[in-house]
Coordinates of C-alpha atoms in Angstrom, one line a residue:
M1 CA 0.0 0.0 0.0
R2 CA 1.6 3.2 -1.2
L3 CA 1.2 6.2 1.2
K4 CA 3.4 8.7 -0.5
T5 CA 3.4 10.9 -3.6
S6 CA 5.4 13.7 -5.2
L7 CA 4.1 17.1 -6.1
F8 CA 6.1 20.0 -7.5
G9 CA 9.4 18.2 -6.7
Q10 CA 8.4 17.5 -3.0
V11 CA 7.7 14.1 -1.6
Y12 CA 4.8 13.8 0.7
T13 CA 4.7 10.7 3.0
F14 CA 1.8 9.7 5.3
G15 CA 2.1 7.4 8.2
S16 CA -1.3 5.7 8.0
V17 CA -4.6 5.5 6.1
K18 CA -6.1 7.5 9.0
E19 CA -3.6 10.3 8.4
V20 CA -4.4 10.2 4.6
L21 CA -8.1 10.5 5.3
A22 CA -7.5 13.4 7.7
K23 CA -5.2 15.4 5.4
A24 CA -7.3 14.8 2.3
N25 CA -10.3 16.4 4.1
E26 CA -11.4 19.9 2.9
E27 CA -10.4 22.6 5.4
K28 CA -12.2 22.3 8.7
S29 CA -11.4 24.3 11.9
G30 CA -12.1 21.2 13.9
D31 CA -9.4 19.2 12.2
K32 CA -7.0 22.0 12.8
L33 CA -8.0 22.1 16.5
A34 CA -7.3 18.4 16.6
G35 CA -3.9 18.9 15.0
I36 CA -4.6 16.5 12.2
A37 CA -5.3 18.8 9.2
A38 CA -3.1 19.3 6.2
E39 CA -0.7 22.1 6.9
T40 CA -0.8 23.5 3.3
V41 CA -3.1 23.3 0.3
T42 CA -0.4 21.3 -1.5
E43 CA -0.3 18.7 1.2
R44 CA -4.1 18.4 1.0
V45 CA -3.8 17.8 -2.7
A46 CA -1.1 15.2 -2.1
A47 CA -3.2 13.4 0.4
K48 CA -6.2 13.4 -2.1
E49 CA -3.8 11.9 -4.7
V50 CA -2.7 9.1 -2.4
L51 CA -6.3 8.5 -1.3
S52 CA -7.6 8.3 -4.9
H53 CA -5.2 5.3 -5.4
L54 CA -6.2 3.4 -2.3
T55 CA -8.6 0.5 -2.8
L56 CA -11.8 0.0 -0.9
E57 CA -10.2 -3.1 0.5
D58 CA -7.4 -0.9 1.9
L59 CA -10.0 1.2 3.7
Y60 CA -11.8 -2.0 4.9
N61 CA -8.5 -3.2 6.4
N62 CA -7.9 0.1 8.2
P63 CA -10.9 1.4 10.2
V64 CA -10.0 4.6 12.1
V65 CA -11.1 2.9 15.3
P66 CA -10.1 -0.8 15.7
Y67 CA -12.9 -3.4 15.6
E68 CA -11.8 -4.9 19.0
E69 CA -12.0 -1.5 20.7
D70 CA -15.2 0.0 19.5
E71 CA -18.8 -1.2 19.2
V72 CA -19.6 1.3 16.4
T73 CA -16.9 -0.3 14.3
R74 CA -18.2 -3.7 15.1
I75 CA -21.8 -2.8 14.1
I76 CA -20.7 -1.3 10.8
Y77 CA -18.5 -4.4 10.0
D78 CA -20.9 -7.0 11.3
D79 CA -23.8 -5.6 9.2
L80 CA -21.7 -5.4 6.0
N81 CA -23.0 -7.5 3.0
R82 CA -19.9 -9.5 2.2
V83 CA -21.0 -10.6 -1.2
I84 CA -21.4 -7.1 -2.4
Y85 CA -18.2 -6.0 -0.7
N86 CA -16.3 -8.6 -2.5
E87 CA -17.6 -7.3 -5.8
I88 CA -16.3 -3.8 -5.2
K89 CA -13.3 -4.2 -2.9
D90 CA -10.8 -3.8 -5.8
F91 CA -12.2 -0.4 -6.8
T92 CA -9.8 2.5 -6.1
V93 CA -11.4 5.4 -4.3
G94 CA -10.9 7.4 -7.5
E95 CA -12.6 4.7 -9.6
F96 CA -15.5 4.6 -7.1
R97 CA -16.0 8.3 -7.4
E98 CA -16.1 8.1 -11.2
W99 CA -18.6 5.2 -11.0
L100 CA -20.9 7.2 -8.7
L101 CA -20.9 10.2 -11.0
D102 CA -21.5 8.2 -14.2
D103 CA -24.8 9.2 -15.8
H104 CA -25.6 5.5 -16.4
V105 CA -25.3 4.6 -12.8
T106 CA -28.7 4.8 -11.2
G107 CA -29.9 5.4 -7.6
D108 CA -30.9 1.7 -7.3
M109 CA -27.5 0.6 -8.3
I110 CA -25.9 2.9 -5.7
K111 CA -28.3 1.7 -3.0
R112 CA -27.3 -1.9 -3.7
I113 CA -23.6 -1.1 -3.5
S114 CA -24.1 0.8 -0.3
R115 CA -24.7 -2.5 1.5
G116 CA -21.1 -3.4 0.9
L117 CA -19.5 -0.2 2.1
T118 CA -17.9 0.7 5.4
S119 CA -18.1 4.2 6.7
E120 CA -14.4 4.9 5.9
M121 CA -15.2 4.1 2.3
V122 CA -18.1 6.5 2.3
A123 CA -15.9 9.2 3.8
A124 CA -13.0 8.6 1.5
V125 CA -15.0 9.1 -1.7
T126 CA -16.6 12.2 -0.3
K127 CA -13.2 13.8 0.2
L128 CA -12.5 13.5 -3.6
M129 CA -15.8 15.2 -4.6
S130 CA -16.5 18.8 -5.4
N131 CA -19.6 20.5 -4.0
L132 CA -21.4 20.0 -7.3
D133 CA -20.3 16.3 -7.3
L134 CA -21.9 15.9 -3.9
V135 CA -25.2 17.5 -5.0
Y136 CA -25.4 15.5 -8.2
A137 CA -24.5 12.1 -6.7
A138 CA -26.9 12.6 -3.8
S139 CA -29.7 13.6 -6.1
K140 CA -29.6 10.1 -7.7
I141 CA -30.4 8.4 -4.4
R142 CA -33.8 8.2 -2.8
I143 CA -34.1 6.5 0.6
T144 CA -37.6 6.2 1.9
A145 CA -38.9 5.2 5.4
H146 CA -42.4 4.9 7.0
C147 CA -43.6 5.9 10.4
N148 CA -47.2 7.2 10.1
T149 CA -46.4 8.6 6.6
T150 CA -43.6 8.0 4.1
I151 CA -40.6 10.3 3.9
G152 CA -38.0 10.5 1.1
E153 CA -40.0 10.0 -2.0
E154 CA -39.2 11.7 -5.3
G155 CA -40.3 15.3 -5.6
I156 CA -41.0 15.7 -1.8
L157 CA -39.3 18.1 0.6
G158 CA -40.4 17.7 4.2
F159 CA -40.0 19.9 7.2
R160 CA -39.7 19.1 10.9
L161 CA -41.9 21.5 12.9
Q162 CA -39.7 22.6 15.8
P163 CA -41.9 24.7 18.2
N164 CA -39.2 25.1 21.0
H165 CA -40.0 27.3 23.9
T166 CA -37.6 28.8 26.5
T167 CA -39.6 27.4 29.5
D168 CA -41.5 24.5 27.8
N169 CA -44.7 26.6 28.3
L170 CA -47.4 24.5 26.7
D171 CA -49.4 27.5 25.4
G172 CA -46.2 29.0 23.9
I173 CA -45.3 25.7 22.2
M174 CA -48.9 25.4 20.9
V175 CA -48.8 28.9 19.3
S176 CA -45.6 28.0 17.3
L177 CA -47.1 24.6 16.4
M178 CA -50.3 26.1 15.0
E179 CA -48.5 28.8 13.1
G180 CA -46.0 26.3 11.5
L181 CA -48.8 24.0 10.4
T182 CA -50.4 26.8 8.4
Y183 CA -47.2 27.3 6.4
G184 CA -46.9 23.6 5.5
I185 CA -44.4 22.8 8.2
G186 CA -44.6 19.5 10.1
D187 CA -45.0 16.8 7.5
A188 CA -41.7 15.2 8.5
V189 CA -42.4 15.3 12.2
I190 CA -43.6 17.6 15.0
G191 CA -40.5 17.5 17.2
L192 CA -39.8 19.6 20.3
N193 CA -36.4 20.1 22.0
P194 CA -37.3 20.2 25.6
V195 CA -35.8 22.5 28.2
N196 CA -36.8 20.1 31.0
D197 CA -35.5 16.6 30.4
T198 CA -38.0 15.1 32.9
V199 CA -40.5 12.3 32.4
E200 CA -43.4 14.6 33.4
S201 CA -42.5 17.3 31.0
V202 CA -42.0 14.9 28.1
Y203 CA -45.2 13.2 28.9
N204 CA -47.2 16.4 29.0
V205 CA -45.8 17.7 25.7
L206 CA -46.4 14.4 23.9
K207 CA -49.9 14.2 25.3
M208 CA -50.7 17.7 24.0
F209 CA -49.2 16.9 20.6
D210 CA -51.2 13.7 20.3
E211 CA -54.5 15.3 21.3
F212 CA -54.0 18.1 18.8
K213 CA -52.9 15.8 16.0
R214 CA -55.9 13.5 16.6
K215 CA -58.4 16.4 16.9
W216 CA -57.3 17.9 13.6
E217 CA -56.5 14.6 11.9
I218 CA -53.0 15.6 11.0
P219 CA -51.1 12.9 9.0
T220 CA -47.7 13.2 10.6
Q221 CA -45.6 11.9 13.5
Q222 CA -44.6 13.4 16.8
C223 CA -41.6 13.2 19.1
V224 CA -40.0 15.0 22.0
L225 CA -36.2 15.1 21.7
A226 CA -35.3 14.4 25.3
H227 CA -32.6 11.8 26.3
V228 CA -33.6 8.3 25.1
T229 CA -34.0 7.0 28.7
T230 CA -36.4 9.9 29.6
Q231 CA -38.5 9.1 26.6
M232 CA -38.5 5.4 27.4
E233 CA -39.8 6.1 30.9
A234 CA -42.5 8.5 29.5
I235 CA -43.7 5.8 27.1
K236 CA -43.8 3.2 29.8
K237 CA -46.1 5.6 31.7
G238 CA -48.4 5.8 28.7
A239 CA -47.0 8.8 26.8
P240 CA -48.2 8.7 23.2
S241 CA -44.9 8.8 21.2
D242 CA -44.6 7.9 17.5
M243 CA -40.8 7.5 17.6
I244 CA -37.8 7.8 19.9
F245 CA -35.0 10.3 19.4
Q246 CA -31.3 10.3 20.4
S247 CA -28.1 12.2 19.4
I248 CA -25.4 9.8 18.4
A249 CA -21.7 9.8 17.7
G250 CA -19.3 7.9 15.5
S251 CA -17.4 6.1 18.2
Q252 CA -18.3 4.1 21.3
K253 CA -16.6 6.7 23.5
G254 CA -18.6 9.5 21.9
N255 CA -21.8 7.6 22.5
E256 CA -20.9 7.0 26.1
A257 CA -20.5 10.8 26.4
F258 CA -24.1 11.1 25.2
G259 CA -25.0 8.5 27.9
I260 CA -26.0 5.7 25.4
T261 CA -25.0 2.3 24.2
A262 CA -26.0 0.3 21.2
D263 CA -28.0 -2.1 23.4
M264 CA -29.9 0.9 24.9
L265 CA -30.9 2.1 21.5
Q266 CA -32.1 -1.4 20.5
E267 CA -34.1 -1.6 23.7
A268 CA -35.6 1.8 22.9
R269 CA -36.5 0.7 19.4
E270 CA -38.2 -2.5 20.6
L271 CA -40.1 -0.5 23.2
V272 CA -41.6 2.0 20.8
L273 CA -42.4 -0.7 18.3
K274 CA -44.4 -2.4 21.1
Q275 CA -45.8 0.6 23.0
G276 CA -45.5 3.5 20.6
T277 CA -48.4 5.1 18.7
S278 CA -47.1 5.0 15.1
A279 CA -47.7 2.5 12.3
G280 CA -43.9 2.0 11.9
P281 CA -41.8 0.1 11.1
N282 CA -39.3 3.0 11.1
V283 CA -39.5 4.5 14.6
M284 CA -36.1 6.0 15.4
Y285 CA -34.8 9.6 15.0
F286 CA -31.1 10.4 15.2
E287 CA -29.2 13.7 15.1
T288 CA -25.5 14.1 14.4
G289 CA -23.0 16.8 13.6
Q290 CA -19.4 17.1 12.5
G291 CA -17.1 17.8 15.5
S292 CA -19.2 16.1 18.2
E293 CA -16.6 13.4 18.8
L294 CA -13.8 16.0 19.1
S295 CA -15.8 17.9 21.7
S296 CA -15.9 14.8 23.9
D297 CA -12.3 13.7 23.1
A298 CA -13.7 10.7 21.4
H299 CA -12.4 11.1 17.8
H300 CA -9.5 8.7 18.2
G301 CA -7.3 11.0 16.0
A302 CA -9.6 10.7 13.1
D303 CA -11.0 13.6 11.0
Q304 CA -14.6 14.9 11.6
V305 CA -15.9 13.8 8.2
T306 CA -14.8 10.2 8.7
M307 CA -16.3 10.2 12.2
E308 CA -19.5 11.7 10.9
A309 CA -19.8 9.0 8.3
R310 CA -19.4 6.4 11.1
C311 CA -22.5 8.0 12.8
Y312 CA -24.5 7.0 9.7
G313 CA -23.2 3.5 9.6
F314 CA -24.2 3.2 13.3
A315 CA -27.6 4.7 12.7
K316 CA -28.4 2.3 9.8
R317 CA -28.5 -0.6 12.3
Y318 CA -31.7 0.8 13.8
Q319 CA -33.7 1.4 10.5
P320 CA -34.4 5.0 11.4
F321 CA -37.3 7.1 10.0
L322 CA -35.3 10.4 10.4
V323 CA -31.6 11.2 10.5
N324 CA -30.2 14.7 10.2
T325 CA -26.9 16.5 10.8
V326 CA -27.3 19.7 12.8
V327 CA -24.5 21.0 10.6
G328 CA -23.6 24.4 12.0
F329 CA -24.8 24.0 15.6
I330 CA -21.6 23.1 17.4
G331 CA -19.9 26.3 16.5
P332 CA -16.8 27.8 14.7
E333 CA -14.4 25.6 16.7
Y334 CA -15.4 22.8 14.3
L335 CA -16.8 24.6 11.2
Y336 CA -15.4 28.1 11.1
D337 CA -17.4 30.0 8.5
S338 CA -20.1 29.7 5.8
K339 CA -17.8 28.0 3.4
Q340 CA -17.0 25.2 5.8
V341 CA -20.7 24.9 6.9
I342 CA -22.0 24.6 3.3
R343 CA -19.3 22.1 2.5
A344 CA -20.1 20.0 5.6
G345 CA -23.9 20.1 4.9
L346 CA -23.3 18.7 1.4
E347 CA -20.9 16.1 2.7
D348 CA -23.2 14.9 5.4
H349 CA -26.2 14.7 3.2
F350 CA -24.4 12.7 0.6
M351 CA -22.7 10.4 3.1
G352 CA -26.1 9.7 4.7
K353 CA -27.7 8.9 1.4
L354 CA -24.7 6.7 0.3
T355 CA -24.9 4.8 3.6
G356 CA -28.5 4.1 2.9
I357 CA -30.4 6.1 5.5
P358 CA -33.2 8.7 5.1
M359 CA -31.2 11.9 5.4
G360 CA -32.2 15.4 6.3
V361 CA -30.2 18.4 7.3
D362 CA -30.6 21.1 9.9
A363 CA -29.1 23.9 7.8
C364 CA -28.1 26.2 10.6
Y365 CA -25.4 28.4 12.2
T366 CA -24.6 29.9 15.6
N367 CA -24.3 33.7 16.2
H368 CA -20.5 33.5 16.9
M369 CA -19.8 31.8 13.5
K370 CA -18.8 33.7 10.4
A371 CA -22.1 33.0 8.6
D372 CA -25.5 34.5 8.2
Q373 CA -29.0 33.7 7.0
N374 CA -28.1 34.2 3.3
D375 CA -25.4 31.4 3.7
I376 CA -28.0 29.0 5.2
E377 CA -30.4 29.8 2.4
N378 CA -27.7 29.1 -0.1
L379 CA -27.1 25.7 1.6
A380 CA -30.9 25.0 1.6
V381 CA -31.2 25.5 -2.1
L382 CA -28.2 23.3 -2.8
L383 CA -29.5 20.6 -0.6
S384 CA -33.0 20.8 -2.0
A385 CA -31.5 20.3 -5.5
A386 CA -29.6 17.3 -4.0
G387 CA -32.8 15.6 -2.9
C388 CA -32.6 16.3 0.8
N389 CA -35.5 14.6 2.7
Y390 CA -36.3 17.4 5.1
F391 CA -35.2 20.6 6.9
M392 CA -36.2 22.3 10.2
G393 CA -39.0 24.8 10.5
V394 CA -38.5 27.3 13.3
P395 CA -40.5 30.6 13.8
A396 CA -38.6 33.3 11.8
G397 CA -35.6 30.9 11.5
D398 CA -34.6 31.9 15.1
D399 CA -34.7 29.2 17.8
I400 CA -35.0 31.2 20.9
M401 CA -34.5 28.2 23.2
L402 CA -31.4 26.6 21.5
N403 CA -30.1 30.1 20.5
Y404 CA -29.2 29.3 16.9
Q405 CA -30.5 30.2 13.5
C406 CA -31.8 27.8 10.8
T407 CA -34.5 27.5 8.2
G408 CA -37.8 29.2 9.1
Y409 CA -41.5 28.6 8.3
H410 CA -41.4 31.0 5.4
E411 CA -38.6 29.2 3.5
A412 CA -40.6 26.0 3.0
Q413 CA -43.0 27.3 0.4
T414 CA -40.2 29.2 -1.4
L415 CA -37.9 26.1 -1.7
R416 CA -40.8 23.9 -2.7
S417 CA -42.0 26.4 -5.4
L418 CA -38.5 27.1 -6.7
L419 CA -37.6 23.4 -7.3
K420 CA -41.1 22.1 -8.0
L421 CA -41.2 20.1 -4.7
K422 CA -44.2 19.3 -2.5
P423 CA -44.9 18.2 1.1
I424 CA -45.5 14.6 1.9
K425 CA -48.6 13.6 -0.1
A426 CA -50.9 12.8 2.8
F427 CA -49.9 16.1 4.5
E428 CA -50.5 18.1 1.3
V429 CA -54.0 16.6 1.0
W430 CA -54.6 17.7 4.6
M431 CA -53.3 21.2 3.9
E432 CA -55.8 21.5 1.0
K433 CA -58.6 20.2 3.2
M434 CA -57.7 22.9 5.8
E435 CA -57.5 25.5 2.9
F436 CA -53.9 26.4 3.8
V437 CA -52.9 25.7 0.2
K438 CA -54.7 25.8 -3.1
E439 CA -53.2 24.6 -6.4
G440 CA -49.8 24.3 -4.8
K441 CA -49.8 27.9 -3.5
L442 CA -50.3 29.1 0.1
T443 CA -53.6 30.9 0.7
N444 CA -54.3 33.9 3.0
R445 CA -54.8 31.4 5.8
A446 CA -51.0 30.9 6.0
G447 CA -49.7 32.3 9.3
D448 CA -53.2 32.5 10.8
A449 CA -53.0 30.3 13.9
S450 CA -56.5 31.4 14.9
V451 CA -57.9 28.9 12.4
F452 CA -57.3 26.2 15.1
M453 CA -59.0 28.3 17.8
K454 CA -62.4 28.4 16.2

């Protein structure tokens, strides 16, 4: 295995596949913080050159965290389809990129191959792609899932309704919920980030969501994004939950920092399948984000793109309904500015799709990052063109509880109109019945929450 190359008369040598992966990554402040980034643009190009000649088998033989030390690695490898892997293991990473971008290679062909890929392979080919490559390749792949409704179908752009409140005040949550629905938000899920991670609070919010959803016959699913153990206790006490949420990481140590294990997530899935309120069979919701492993000193010296790809390989085990990267939420320590956030959003979406999971993106940023709303709108347009399953919907794009900015209620109709996309079909029919939309356009009822008070 050759881990050196020559550029402009200088020889670049890399000590391991892990180092090649890290230095081939596009510039990220998190990799710099970890001390693993390429020191110059030329070194980055040299690492990409070396990476392009590695085979998929080379990557299989060199996971960034050893199989014996990490349950995330074990899950990814144990779930691998060996027949398909053996068909493709001799591809170089460069050849794999060309295959993915070939006009004659279809989404179904890619979905089949994905069953033979490890996360390091997914990350590696991502590092050789331009932003446009990431958009085009992802646009080929449709990954669907079903909870109460079906997400991920062709021509559909969903939104999670995120009615967060600074004190979990039920009336305040309900006002945001009602307003969002009138704008066509909530077809992916009605999902609240709670301030109070208590069984009582989670129970009360879920009960309110369920009663409202049933009263108005809204075809969607609901979830409260508390810790998985809190949600499980609430469900055991009779809380009506359609799915279970948890933030996850790309290493066992990272998951331990979140207070979870693989067995715990399997127990949660089995619980909600037995005692949850949705049709299923896809009942799990996961959130990720580049840099989370570094923030908990759980990255094992690997770059944040590779660790993020491992999140998706881990998530796949649980057949989720929703997965999304909260791409700019962690802050400039990991993604410094709009250029890095946009790149990361396109990377994460493509990697999730290539892994074979129903992928959305929280196109977002924090106030201390060198980015603004225009940058996030740019990312949302690119991701919509790439076939992203869903975005977030927050009042005015400003989450006053989590203190970050993302896509707002108003962006949904604009993105759908611009790219000829629609809400999930059952939800669109409901919107027409409620007279929020007519012939694909919002009516003057949009934004009028009083509709639900009559």
